[in-house]
CSV table of C-alpha atoms and ligand atoms in Angstrom, one decimal:
chain,number,residue,atom,x,y,z
A,1,MET,CA,0.0,-0.1,0.0
A,2,LEU,CA,1.3,3.4,-0.7
A,3,ALA,CA,1.5,6.0,2.1
A,4,PHE,CA,1.3,9.8,1.5
A,5,ARG,CA,2.9,12.2,3.6
A,6,HIS,CA,1.9,15.7,3.8
A,7,ARG,CA,4.2,18.4,3.4
A,8,THR,CA,4.6,20.8,6.4
A,9,ALA,CA,5.5,23.9,4.6
A,10,PRO,CA,2.5,26.8,4.7
A,11,VAL,CA,0.2,26.6,2.1
A,12,PRO,CA,0.0,29.9,0.2
A,13,SER,CA,-3.6,31.1,0.0
A,14,ARG,CA,-5.0,32.8,-3.0
A,15,ASP,CA,-3.9,36.1,-2.0
A,16,GLY,CA,-0.4,34.8,-1.5
A,17,GLN,CA,-0.5,35.0,2.3
A,18,PRO,CA,0.5,31.9,4.0
A,19,VAL,CA,-2.5,30.1,5.7
A,20,GLU,CA,-1.9,28.5,9.0
A,21,LYS,CA,-1.9,24.6,8.5
A,22,THR,CA,-3.2,22.2,11.1
A,23,THR,CA,-0.3,20.5,12.4
A,24,SER,CA,0.4,16.7,13.3
A,25,TRP,CA,0.5,18.0,16.8
A,26,ASP,CA,-2.9,19.7,16.3
A,27,ARG,CA,-4.3,16.6,15.2
A,28,ILE,CA,-3.0,14.7,18.2
A,29,LEU,CA,-4.5,17.3,20.6
A,30,GLU,CA,-7.8,16.7,18.7
A,31,HIS,CA,-7.9,13.3,19.7
A,32,LEU,CA,-6.5,13.8,23.1
A,33,LYS,CA,-9.2,16.3,24.1
A,34,SER,CA,-11.7,13.6,24.5
A,35,ARG,CA,-9.3,11.5,26.6
A,36,VAL,CA,-8.2,14.0,29.1
A,37,ASP,CA,-10.2,16.0,31.7
A,38,GLU,CA,-11.2,19.1,30.3
A,39,ARG,CA,-9.5,21.1,33.2
A,40,ASP,CA,-6.5,19.2,32.7
A,41,PHE,CA,-6.4,19.7,29.0
A,42,GLU,CA,-6.5,23.3,29.7
A,43,THR,CA,-4.0,23.3,32.3
A,44,TRP,CA,-1.4,21.2,30.6
A,45,PHE,CA,-1.9,21.6,26.9
A,46,ARG,CA,-3.0,24.8,26.0
A,47,GLY,CA,0.5,26.4,25.8
A,48,THR,CA,2.1,23.6,23.7
A,49,ARG,CA,2.5,23.8,20.0
A,50,GLN,CA,4.3,22.0,17.3
A,51,LYS,CA,8.0,23.4,16.3
A,52,SER,CA,8.8,21.1,13.5
A,53,GLU,CA,8.3,17.7,12.2
A,54,SER,CA,10.1,15.1,10.1
A,55,ALA,CA,9.4,11.7,8.8
A,56,ASP,CA,10.2,10.3,11.9
A,57,ALA,CA,9.7,12.7,14.5
A,58,ILE,CA,7.0,15.5,15.9
A,59,ASN,CA,8.8,18.2,18.0
A,60,VAL,CA,6.8,20.0,20.4
A,61,LEU,CA,7.4,23.0,22.3
A,62,ILE,CA,6.7,23.4,26.0
A,63,THR,CA,6.8,26.5,27.9
A,64,SER,CA,7.6,25.3,31.3
A,65,PRO,CA,10.2,22.9,32.9
A,66,LEU,CA,7.2,21.6,35.2
A,67,PHE,CA,5.3,20.6,32.3
A,68,ILE,CA,7.9,18.8,30.4
A,69,GLU,CA,8.4,16.3,33.0
A,70,TYR,CA,4.7,16.0,33.9
A,71,ILE,CA,3.1,15.7,30.5
A,72,PRO,CA,4.8,12.6,29.2
A,73,ARG,CA,4.5,10.8,32.7
A,74,GLU,CA,0.7,11.5,33.3
A,75,PHE,CA,-0.5,11.6,29.8
A,76,GLY,CA,1.9,9.5,27.9
A,77,ASP,CA,-0.1,6.7,27.2
A,78,ARG,CA,-3.0,8.8,26.1
A,79,ILE,CA,-0.8,10.9,23.9
A,80,GLY,CA,0.3,7.8,22.3
A,81,GLU,CA,-3.3,6.6,21.8
A,82,ALA,CA,-4.2,10.0,20.3
A,83,ALA,CA,-1.2,9.6,17.9
A,84,ARG,CA,-2.3,6.3,16.7
A,85,LEU,CA,-5.9,7.5,16.1
A,86,ALA,CA,-4.5,10.4,14.2
A,87,GLY,CA,-2.5,7.9,11.9
A,88,LEU,CA,0.8,9.2,13.4
A,89,GLU,CA,1.9,5.9,15.1
A,90,GLY,CA,5.8,5.0,15.0
A,91,ARG,CA,6.8,8.7,14.9
A,92,GLU,CA,8.7,10.0,18.0
A,93,ILE,CA,7.0,12.8,20.1
A,94,ARG,CA,9.7,15.0,21.3
A,95,PHE,CA,9.3,17.5,23.9
A,96,ARG,CA,11.5,20.7,24.4
A,97,LEU,CA,11.6,23.8,26.4
A,98,GLU,CA,10.8,27.2,24.6
A,99,GLY,CA,14.3,28.8,24.2
A,100,GLU,CA,16.3,25.4,24.4
A,101,GLU,CA,18.0,23.4,22.0
A,102,ASP,CA,17.9,20.0,23.4
A,103,TYR,CA,15.0,17.9,23.8
A,104,ARG,CA,14.1,16.9,27.6
A,105,ALA,CA,11.7,14.2,27.0
A,106,ALA,CA,10.4,12.0,24.1
A,107,LEU,CA,7.9,9.2,23.6
A,108,THR,CA,7.2,6.9,20.7
A,109,PRO,CA,3.7,5.5,20.3
A,110,SER,CA,3.9,1.9,19.4
A,111,ARG,CA,2.5,1.0,16.2
A,112,GLN,CA,0.2,-1.7,17.8
A,113,ALA,CA,-2.8,-0.6,19.7
A,114,PRO,CA,-2.6,-1.8,23.4
A,115,PRO,CA,-4.7,-5.2,23.7
A,116,ARG,CA,-8.6,-4.1,23.7
A,117,ARG,CA,-10.0,-3.9,27.2
A,118,ARG,CA,-13.3,-5.5,27.4
A,119,THR,CA,-14.5,-2.2,29.0
A,120,GLY,CA,-14.2,-0.7,25.6
A,121,ASP,CA,-14.7,2.9,25.9
A,122,LEU,CA,-15.2,3.2,29.6
A,123,ASN,CA,-12.5,5.2,31.6
A,124,PRO,CA,-10.6,2.6,33.8
A,125,SER,CA,-10.7,4.9,36.7
A,126,TYR,CA,-14.5,5.7,36.7
A,127,THR,CA,-15.5,2.9,38.9
A,128,PHE,CA,-17.4,2.6,42.0
A,129,GLU,CA,-14.5,2.2,44.3
A,130,ASN,CA,-13.1,5.7,43.1
A,131,PHE,CA,-16.4,7.3,43.7
A,132,VAL,CA,-16.6,9.2,46.9
A,133,THR,CA,-19.9,9.7,48.5
A,134,GLY,CA,-21.5,12.4,50.5
A,135,ALA,CA,-24.5,14.2,50.9
A,136,SER,CA,-24.6,15.7,47.5
A,137,ASN,CA,-24.6,12.6,45.6
A,138,ARG,CA,-25.6,9.8,48.0
A,139,LEU,CA,-28.9,9.1,46.3
A,140,ALA,CA,-27.5,9.1,42.7
A,141,HIS,CA,-24.8,6.8,44.0
A,142,ALA,CA,-27.4,4.2,45.6
A,143,ALA,CA,-29.6,4.3,42.5
A,144,ALA,CA,-26.6,3.7,40.3
A,145,LEU,CA,-25.5,0.7,42.5
A,146,ARG,CA,-29.0,-0.8,42.3
A,147,VAL,CA,-28.8,-0.4,38.5
A,148,ALA,CA,-25.6,-2.0,38.2
A,149,ASP,CA,-26.6,-4.9,40.4
A,150,GLN,CA,-30.2,-5.0,38.7
A,151,THR,CA,-31.7,-5.3,42.2
A,152,SER,CA,-34.4,-3.1,40.9
A,153,ARG,CA,-35.9,-3.1,37.5
A,154,GLN,CA,-37.9,-0.2,37.9
A,155,TYR,CA,-35.2,2.1,37.7
A,156,ASN,CA,-35.3,2.1,33.8
A,157,PRO,CA,-34.4,4.5,32.6
A,158,LEU,CA,-32.1,5.9,35.3
A,159,PHE,CA,-31.8,9.7,34.6
A,160,ILE,CA,-28.8,11.3,36.3
A,161,CYS,CA,-28.9,15.2,36.3
A,162,GLY,CA,-26.4,17.7,37.7
A,163,ALA,CA,-24.3,20.5,36.8
A,164,THR,CA,-20.9,20.1,34.8
A,165,GLY,CA,-17.9,18.4,36.6
A,166,LEU,CA,-19.8,16.8,39.5
A,167,GLY,CA,-19.5,13.2,38.6
A,168,LYS,CA,-22.4,12.1,36.1
A,169,THR,CA,-20.0,10.6,33.6
A,170,HIS,CA,-18.1,8.8,36.5
A,171,LEU,CA,-21.2,7.6,38.0
A,172,MET,CA,-22.5,6.1,34.7
A,173,GLN,CA,-19.4,4.4,33.7
A,174,ALA,CA,-19.1,2.9,37.0
A,175,ILE,CA,-22.5,1.1,36.3
A,176,GLY,CA,-20.7,-0.2,33.1
A,177,HIS,CA,-17.6,-1.4,34.9
A,178,ARG,CA,-19.7,-3.2,37.5
A,179,ARG,CA,-21.9,-4.8,35.0
A,180,LEU,CA,-19.0,-6.1,33.2
A,181,SER,CA,-17.3,-7.4,36.0
A,182,ARG,CA,-20.4,-9.2,37.3
A,183,ARG,CA,-21.8,-10.5,33.9
A,184,PRO,CA,-18.6,-10.5,31.7
A,185,GLY,CA,-20.9,-11.6,28.5
A,186,GLU,CA,-23.0,-8.4,28.7
A,187,ARG,CA,-22.8,-5.8,25.9
A,188,ILE,CA,-22.2,-2.2,27.3
A,189,VAL,CA,-22.3,0.5,25.3
A,190,TYR,CA,-21.2,3.9,26.3
A,191,LEU,CA,-21.7,6.8,24.0
A,192,THR,CA,-21.6,10.6,24.3
A,193,SER,CA,-24.6,12.2,22.8
A,194,GLU,CA,-22.2,13.9,20.3
A,195,SER,CA,-21.4,10.6,19.2
A,196,PHE,CA,-24.6,9.3,19.0
A,197,VAL,CA,-25.8,12.3,16.7
A,198,ASN,CA,-22.6,11.9,14.5
A,199,ASP,CA,-23.6,8.2,14.1
A,200,VAL,CA,-27.1,9.0,13.2
A,201,VAL,CA,-25.9,11.8,10.8
A,202,ALA,CA,-23.4,9.5,8.9
A,203,GLY,CA,-26.0,6.6,8.8
A,204,VAL,CA,-28.5,9.1,7.1
A,205,ARG,CA,-25.9,10.4,4.9
A,206,PHE,CA,-24.3,7.2,3.7
A,207,ASN,CA,-27.8,5.3,3.7
A,208,ARG,CA,-26.8,2.8,6.4
A,209,MET,CA,-29.1,3.8,9.1
A,210,GLU,CA,-30.1,0.0,9.5
A,211,SER,CA,-26.6,-1.0,10.7
A,212,VAL,CA,-26.5,2.0,13.0
A,213,ARG,CA,-29.8,0.8,14.2
A,214,GLN,CA,-28.8,-2.8,14.7
A,215,ARG,CA,-25.8,-1.8,16.6
A,216,LEU,CA,-27.6,0.4,19.0
A,217,ARG,CA,-30.3,-2.0,19.7
A,218,ALA,CA,-28.3,-5.2,20.3
A,219,VAL,CA,-26.9,-3.9,23.9
A,220,ASP,CA,-27.8,-4.8,27.1
A,221,VAL,CA,-26.9,-1.6,28.7
A,222,LEU,CA,-26.9,1.5,27.0
A,223,LEU,CA,-25.1,4.5,28.6
A,224,LEU,CA,-26.0,7.8,27.0
A,225,ASP,CA,-24.2,10.6,28.2
A,226,ASP,CA,-25.2,14.4,28.3
A,227,VAL,CA,-28.6,13.7,26.4
A,228,GLU,CA,-29.5,17.2,26.3
A,229,PHE,CA,-27.3,17.4,23.3
A,230,VAL,CA,-29.6,15.2,21.1
A,231,VAL,CA,-32.7,17.7,21.7
A,232,GLY,CA,-33.6,19.9,18.9
A,233,LYS,CA,-31.7,17.6,16.4
A,234,GLU,CA,-34.7,16.0,14.7
A,235,ALA,CA,-33.4,12.9,13.2
A,236,SER,CA,-31.3,11.9,16.3
A,237,GLU,CA,-34.3,12.7,18.5
A,238,ASN,CA,-36.4,10.5,16.5
A,239,GLU,CA,-33.9,7.6,16.4
A,240,LEU,CA,-33.2,8.1,20.0
A,241,PHE,CA,-36.9,7.6,20.8
A,242,HIS,CA,-37.0,4.2,18.8
A,243,THR,CA,-33.8,2.9,20.1
A,244,PHE,CA,-35.2,3.9,23.6
A,245,ASN,CA,-38.5,2.0,23.0
A,246,ALA,CA,-36.7,-1.1,21.7
A,247,LEU,CA,-34.2,-1.6,24.3
A,248,TYR,CA,-37.1,-0.9,26.9
A,249,GLU,CA,-39.4,-3.4,25.6
A,250,ALA,CA,-36.5,-6.0,25.6
A,251,GLY,CA,-36.0,-5.4,29.3
A,252,ASN,CA,-32.5,-3.8,28.7
A,253,GLN,CA,-31.1,-1.1,31.0
A,254,ILE,CA,-31.0,2.7,29.8
A,255,VAL,CA,-29.2,5.4,31.6
A,256,PHE,CA,-28.9,8.8,30.8
A,257,THR,CA,-27.1,11.7,32.0
A,258,SER,CA,-28.1,15.6,31.5
A,259,ASP,CA,-27.3,19.1,33.2
A,260,VAL,CA,-30.7,19.7,33.8
A,261,PRO,CA,-34.0,17.3,34.8
A,262,PRO,CA,-36.0,16.4,31.6
A,263,ARG,CA,-38.7,18.8,32.4
A,264,GLU,CA,-36.1,21.8,32.3
A,265,ILE,CA,-34.5,20.7,28.9
A,266,PRO,CA,-35.7,23.5,26.5
A,267,GLY,CA,-37.3,22.0,23.4
A,268,LEU,CA,-37.6,18.6,24.7
A,269,THR,CA,-40.6,16.7,22.9
A,270,ASP,CA,-43.2,15.3,24.9
A,271,ARG,CA,-42.8,11.9,23.8
A,272,LEU,CA,-39.1,11.7,25.0
A,273,LYS,CA,-39.9,13.6,28.1
A,274,SER,CA,-42.3,11.0,29.1
A,275,ARG,CA,-39.7,8.3,28.4
A,276,PHE,CA,-36.8,10.3,30.2
A,277,GLU,CA,-39.3,10.5,33.3
A,278,GLY,CA,-40.7,7.0,33.2
A,279,GLY,CA,-37.9,5.3,35.6
A,280,LEU,CA,-36.0,7.3,38.1
A,281,ILE,CA,-34.5,10.8,38.0
A,282,VAL,CA,-31.7,11.5,40.5
A,283,ASP,CA,-29.5,14.5,40.9
A,284,ILE,CA,-26.1,15.3,42.0
A,285,GLN,CA,-25.5,18.6,43.8
A,286,LEU,CA,-22.5,20.6,44.5
A,287,PRO,CA,-20.1,18.7,47.0
A,288,ASP,CA,-20.2,20.1,50.5
A,289,PHE,CA,-16.8,20.8,52.4
A,290,GLU,CA,-16.4,17.5,53.9
A,291,THR,CA,-17.3,15.7,50.4
A,292,LYS,CA,-14.7,17.7,48.9
A,293,VAL,CA,-12.0,16.8,51.5
A,294,ALA,CA,-12.9,13.3,51.3
A,295,ILE,CA,-12.4,13.2,47.4
A,296,LEU,CA,-8.9,14.7,48.0
A,297,ARG,CA,-8.2,12.1,50.5
A,298,HIS,CA,-9.2,9.5,48.3
A,299,LYS,CA,-7.1,10.9,45.6
A,300,ALA,CA,-4.1,11.1,47.6
A,301,GLU,CA,-4.4,7.6,48.9
A,302,HIS,CA,-4.8,6.4,45.4
A,303,ALA,CA,-1.5,8.1,44.5
A,304,LYS,CA,0.2,6.8,47.8
A,305,LEU,CA,0.6,10.4,48.7
A,306,GLU,CA,0.6,12.2,52.2
A,307,LEU,CA,-1.9,14.9,52.3
A,308,SER,CA,-2.0,16.8,55.5
A,309,ASP,CA,-5.4,18.1,56.8
A,310,GLU,CA,-4.2,21.5,56.5
A,311,VAL,CA,-3.5,21.0,52.5
A,312,ALA,CA,-6.8,19.3,52.1
A,313,PHE,CA,-8.9,21.8,53.8
A,314,PHE,CA,-7.0,24.5,51.7
A,315,LEU,CA,-7.8,23.1,48.7
A,316,ALA,CA,-11.3,22.1,49.4
A,317,ALA,CA,-12.2,25.9,50.8
A,318,LYS,CA,-10.4,27.3,47.2
A,319,VAL,CA,-12.5,25.3,45.0
A,320,LYS,CA,-16.1,26.8,44.6
A,321,SER,CA,-17.6,25.0,41.8
A,322,HIS,CA,-17.1,21.5,40.7
A,323,VAL,CA,-15.1,18.4,41.4
A,324,ARG,CA,-13.1,18.6,38.2
A,325,GLU,CA,-11.6,21.9,39.4
A,326,LEU,CA,-10.7,20.2,42.7
A,327,GLU,CA,-8.8,17.5,40.7
A,328,GLY,CA,-7.3,19.9,38.4
A,329,TYR,CA,-5.8,21.8,41.6
A,330,PHE,CA,-4.7,18.9,43.3
A,331,ASN,CA,-2.9,17.6,40.2
A,332,LEU,CA,-1.2,20.7,39.8
A,333,VAL,CA,0.0,20.9,43.3
A,334,VAL,CA,1.2,17.3,43.3
A,335,ALA,CA,3.2,17.9,40.0
A,336,THR,CA,4.6,21.0,41.5
A,337,ALA,CA,5.7,19.1,44.7
A,338,SER,CA,7.2,16.0,42.7
A,339,LEU,CA,9.2,18.2,40.5
A,340,LYS,CA,10.7,20.2,43.2
A,341,GLY,CA,11.2,17.3,45.4
A,342,GLU,CA,9.5,18.9,48.1
A,343,PRO,CA,6.7,17.7,50.5
A,344,ILE,CA,3.1,19.0,49.8
A,345,THR,CA,2.8,21.8,52.3
A,346,LYS,CA,0.2,24.6,52.6
A,347,ASP,CA,2.9,26.9,51.4
A,348,LEU,CA,3.8,24.7,48.4
A,349,ALA,CA,0.0,24.4,47.5
A,350,GLN,CA,-0.6,28.3,47.8
A,351,GLU,CA,2.4,29.0,45.4
A,352,ALA,CA,1.2,26.2,42.9
A,353,LEU,CA,-2.1,27.9,42.7
A,354,ARG,CA,-1.0,31.3,42.5
A,355,SER,CA,-1.1,31.4,38.7
A,356,VAL,CA,-4.5,30.1,38.5
A,357,VAL,CA,-6.0,32.0,41.2
A,358,LYS,CA,-4.4,35.3,40.0
A,359,ASP,CA,-6.2,34.6,36.8
A,360,GLU,CA,-9.7,34.4,38.4
A,361,ALA,CA,-9.0,37.9,40.0
A,362,HIS,CA,-8.1,39.2,36.7
A,363,ARG,CA,-11.3,38.2,35.2
A,364,ALA,CA,-13.6,40.8,33.7
A,365,ALA,CA,-16.3,42.1,36.0
A,366,PRO,CA,-19.8,41.3,35.0
A,367,ALA,CA,-20.9,44.9,34.8
A,368,ASP,CA,-18.3,45.8,32.4
A,369,ILE,CA,-19.5,42.9,30.2
A,370,LEU,CA,-22.9,43.9,30.4
A,371,ARG,CA,-22.1,47.5,29.5
A,372,ALA,CA,-20.1,46.5,26.6
A,373,VAL,CA,-22.8,44.2,25.1
A,374,ALA,CA,-25.6,46.9,25.6
A,375,GLY,CA,-23.3,49.5,23.9
A,376,GLN,CA,-22.7,47.5,21.0
A,377,PHE,CA,-26.4,47.6,20.3
A,378,GLY,CA,-27.1,51.1,21.6
A,379,LEU,CA,-28.8,50.1,24.7
A,380,LYS,CA,-28.5,50.9,28.5
A,381,PRO,CA,-27.1,47.8,30.5
A,382,ALA,CA,-30.5,48.0,32.5
A,383,GLU,CA,-32.4,47.5,29.2
A,384,LEU,CA,-30.8,44.0,29.0
A,385,ARG,CA,-32.9,43.1,32.1
A,386,ALA,CA,-36.2,44.4,30.9
A,387,ARG,CA,-39.1,42.0,30.9
A,388,THR,CA,-39.8,41.8,27.1
A,389,LYS,CA,-39.8,39.3,24.4
A,390,ARG,CA,-38.7,42.0,21.7
A,391,SER,CA,-35.9,40.8,19.6
A,392,SER,CA,-34.0,44.0,19.9
A,393,ILE,CA,-33.6,43.2,23.6
A,394,VAL,CA,-33.7,39.3,23.4
A,395,VAL,CA,-30.8,39.0,21.1
A,396,PRO,CA,-28.5,41.3,23.0
A,397,ARG,CA,-29.5,39.6,26.1
A,398,GLN,CA,-28.6,36.2,24.9
A,399,ILE,CA,-25.3,37.5,23.9
A,400,ALA,CA,-24.5,38.9,27.1
A,401,MET,CA,-25.4,35.8,28.7
A,402,TYR,CA,-23.1,33.9,26.3
A,403,VAL,CA,-20.2,36.1,26.7
A,404,LEU,CA,-20.6,35.9,30.5
A,405,LYS,CA,-20.6,32.3,30.5
A,406,GLU,CA,-17.7,32.1,28.4
A,407,THR,CA,-15.1,34.8,30.0
A,408,THR,CA,-16.3,34.6,33.8
A,409,SER,CA,-16.5,31.7,36.2
A,410,LEU,CA,-20.2,32.5,37.0
A,411,SER,CA,-22.5,29.5,37.1
A,412,LEU,CA,-25.8,29.6,34.9
A,413,PRO,CA,-27.9,30.4,38.1
A,414,GLU,CA,-25.9,33.2,38.9
A,415,ILE,CA,-25.9,34.4,35.5
A,416,GLY,CA,-29.6,34.0,35.2
A,417,ARG,CA,-29.9,36.3,38.4
A,418,LEU,CA,-28.0,39.2,37.0
A,419,PHE,CA,-31.0,39.4,34.5
A,420,GLY,CA,-33.6,40.0,37.1
A,421,ASP,CA,-33.9,36.3,38.6
A,422,LYS,CA,-34.2,34.5,35.3
A,423,HIS,CA,-34.1,30.8,35.9
A,424,HIS,CA,-30.9,29.3,34.8
A,425,THR,CA,-32.6,27.3,32.2
A,426,THR,CA,-33.2,30.5,30.5
A,427,ALA,CA,-29.5,31.2,30.7
A,428,LEU,CA,-28.8,27.8,29.2
A,429,HIS,CA,-31.5,28.1,26.6
A,430,SER,CA,-29.7,31.6,25.3
A,431,ILE,CA,-26.3,30.2,25.4
A,432,ARG,CA,-27.3,27.2,23.4
A,433,LYS,CA,-29.0,29.8,20.8
A,434,VAL,CA,-26.1,31.8,20.4
A,435,THR,CA,-23.9,28.7,19.9
A,436,SER,CA,-26.0,27.5,17.3
A,437,ARG,CA,-26.4,30.8,15.4
A,438,ARG,CA,-22.5,31.4,15.6
A,439,GLU,CA,-22.3,28.1,13.3
A,440,GLU,CA,-24.7,29.2,10.8
A,441,ASP,CA,-24.1,33.1,10.7
A,442,PRO,CA,-20.6,34.3,10.1
A,443,ASP,CA,-21.5,37.8,10.6
A,444,PHE,CA,-23.0,37.2,13.9
A,445,ASP,CA,-20.2,34.7,14.8
A,446,ARG,CA,-17.6,37.5,14.2
A,447,GLN,CA,-19.6,40.0,16.3
A,448,VAL,CA,-19.6,37.8,19.3
A,449,ALA,CA,-16.0,36.5,19.0
A,450,ALA,CA,-15.0,40.1,19.1
A,451,LEU,CA,-16.8,40.6,22.4
A,452,VAL,CA,-15.6,37.6,23.8
A,453,ALA,CA,-12.0,38.4,22.9
A,454,GLN,CA,-12.7,41.8,24.7
A,455,PHE,CA,-12.9,39.9,27.9
A,456,ARG,CA,-10.6,36.9,27.6
B,501,ADP,P1,-19.7,15.4,34.8
B,501,ADP,O1,-19.8,14.4,33.7
B,501,ADP,O2,-20.7,15.5,35.8
B,501,ADP,O3,-19.4,16.6,34.0
B,501,ADP,P2,-17.3,13.9,35.5
B,501,ADP,O4,-18.1,12.5,35.9
B,501,ADP,O5,-16.7,14.2,34.3
B,501,ADP,O6,-18.5,15.2,35.7
B,501,ADP,O7,-16.5,14.4,36.7
B,501,ADP,C1,-15.5,15.0,36.8
B,501,ADP,C2,-14.1,14.6,37.5
B,501,ADP,O8,-14.5,14.6,38.8
B,501,ADP,C3,-13.9,13.3,37.1
B,501,ADP,O9,-12.5,12.9,37.1
B,501,ADP,C4,-14.5,12.5,38.2
B,501,ADP,O10,-13.4,11.2,38.5
B,501,ADP,C5,-14.4,13.4,39.4
B,501,ADP,N1,-15.5,13.3,40.5
B,501,ADP,C6,-16.6,13.6,40.3
B,501,ADP,N2,-17.6,13.3,41.5
B,501,ADP,C7,-16.4,12.4,42.0
B,501,ADP,C8,-16.5,11.8,43.4
B,501,ADP,N3,-18.0,11.9,44.1
B,501,ADP,N4,-15.7,11.0,43.7
B,501,ADP,C9,-14.4,11.2,43.2
B,501,ADP,N5,-14.3,11.7,41.9
B,501,ADP,C10,-15.3,12.4,41.5
B,502,MG,MG1,-19.8,14.3,31.8
């Protein structure tokens, strides 16, 4: 078979300006994104870029010595897997520090995929053993366990909801792991709703819906993550409805997750709503202080590290939103300690977090954002809060909510409140509206991008 190799030189565009080309490292990052926690991805990979490449190596620049040691160690396997998926196996990936000549670390993804685990797409660490329970998630955890052990057939579907980063995916996959270990013959399918939609789109386009259907309906347990993403996509919604019915009638288990309960998913059709609500709905809340500390302890134990109460309390108090953020901070502190060869003390933790926390202090104030967005449309900030459905107000308001979400750490309910106690699903709906219009309307997209850039 012939192999073609892309040239790496910039391709001149029609007006003679070089166009930035997607590099091999970009392609690896694209695949890596779905294999690494969002927060970790931001922390560790945002600042990396490809310096050059050759037939046998991809050379990557990294900005900090801390990262150069941590990235290959912590993410080496996943980078290798991502490289394989990008069709770049066998090439060495070398890491070097900005401003230095020598490479400090390298890894070579093997040509062979690692032996396929029976667990398929499940993240190996998302097990019940690794899930720490507290008041915020006890009910969801108990229900998930029952579904996994199939002690109740009434929990079908199980619908887990809660804000992002609180452990929905983890809990859902824990069900999959446990079912597999108890009944090794079962077919467990975990799908993000995005890949579900992509499957349907491809099925329709290439006229192979029948095989997509067969694959989806021949499962014992279907785990469909972030199902709100399917809503409003007609063909996918329809397919989901029929898949659901087929699985349900055959007595097979279905588990959904979503950021809000079914009745709050904007635009959800009645027939799907009644299916989603037909089993058990459980939610996960923000963890309280004690649960955050317990999660940190668990992580430390798992990594065989000493974590003093002082440091655990410090980190737990720092994190205001989700568990993912807690993990991100924890990882950063651990990496800093290990690279410095120092024990994890509160001083060290404070120092490690300084860059992250400073960022937050520098974030734009919501009032500035409201003023800027209102100004763009010739409005006063207060007018954005008016109780009206006039599009001259509604559209700027939606944009303001979107910019707030993109550039501040405000939660959806907090954003809703800025606009006169609007429920957070209104904010969610607005943000989705802006997201989809950005995809369709280039002028609108540019306008919003400019506003976002102003506050980043
Ligand atoms: P969601 O799907 O709700 O956005 P995830 O399941 O991806 O959230 O969780 C984010 C991160 O936090 C994951 O790495 C997960 O392992 C961790 N996490 C969340 N809840 C817990 C918990 N109760 N115990 C241990 N880790 C947790
Ligand atoms: Mg998730």
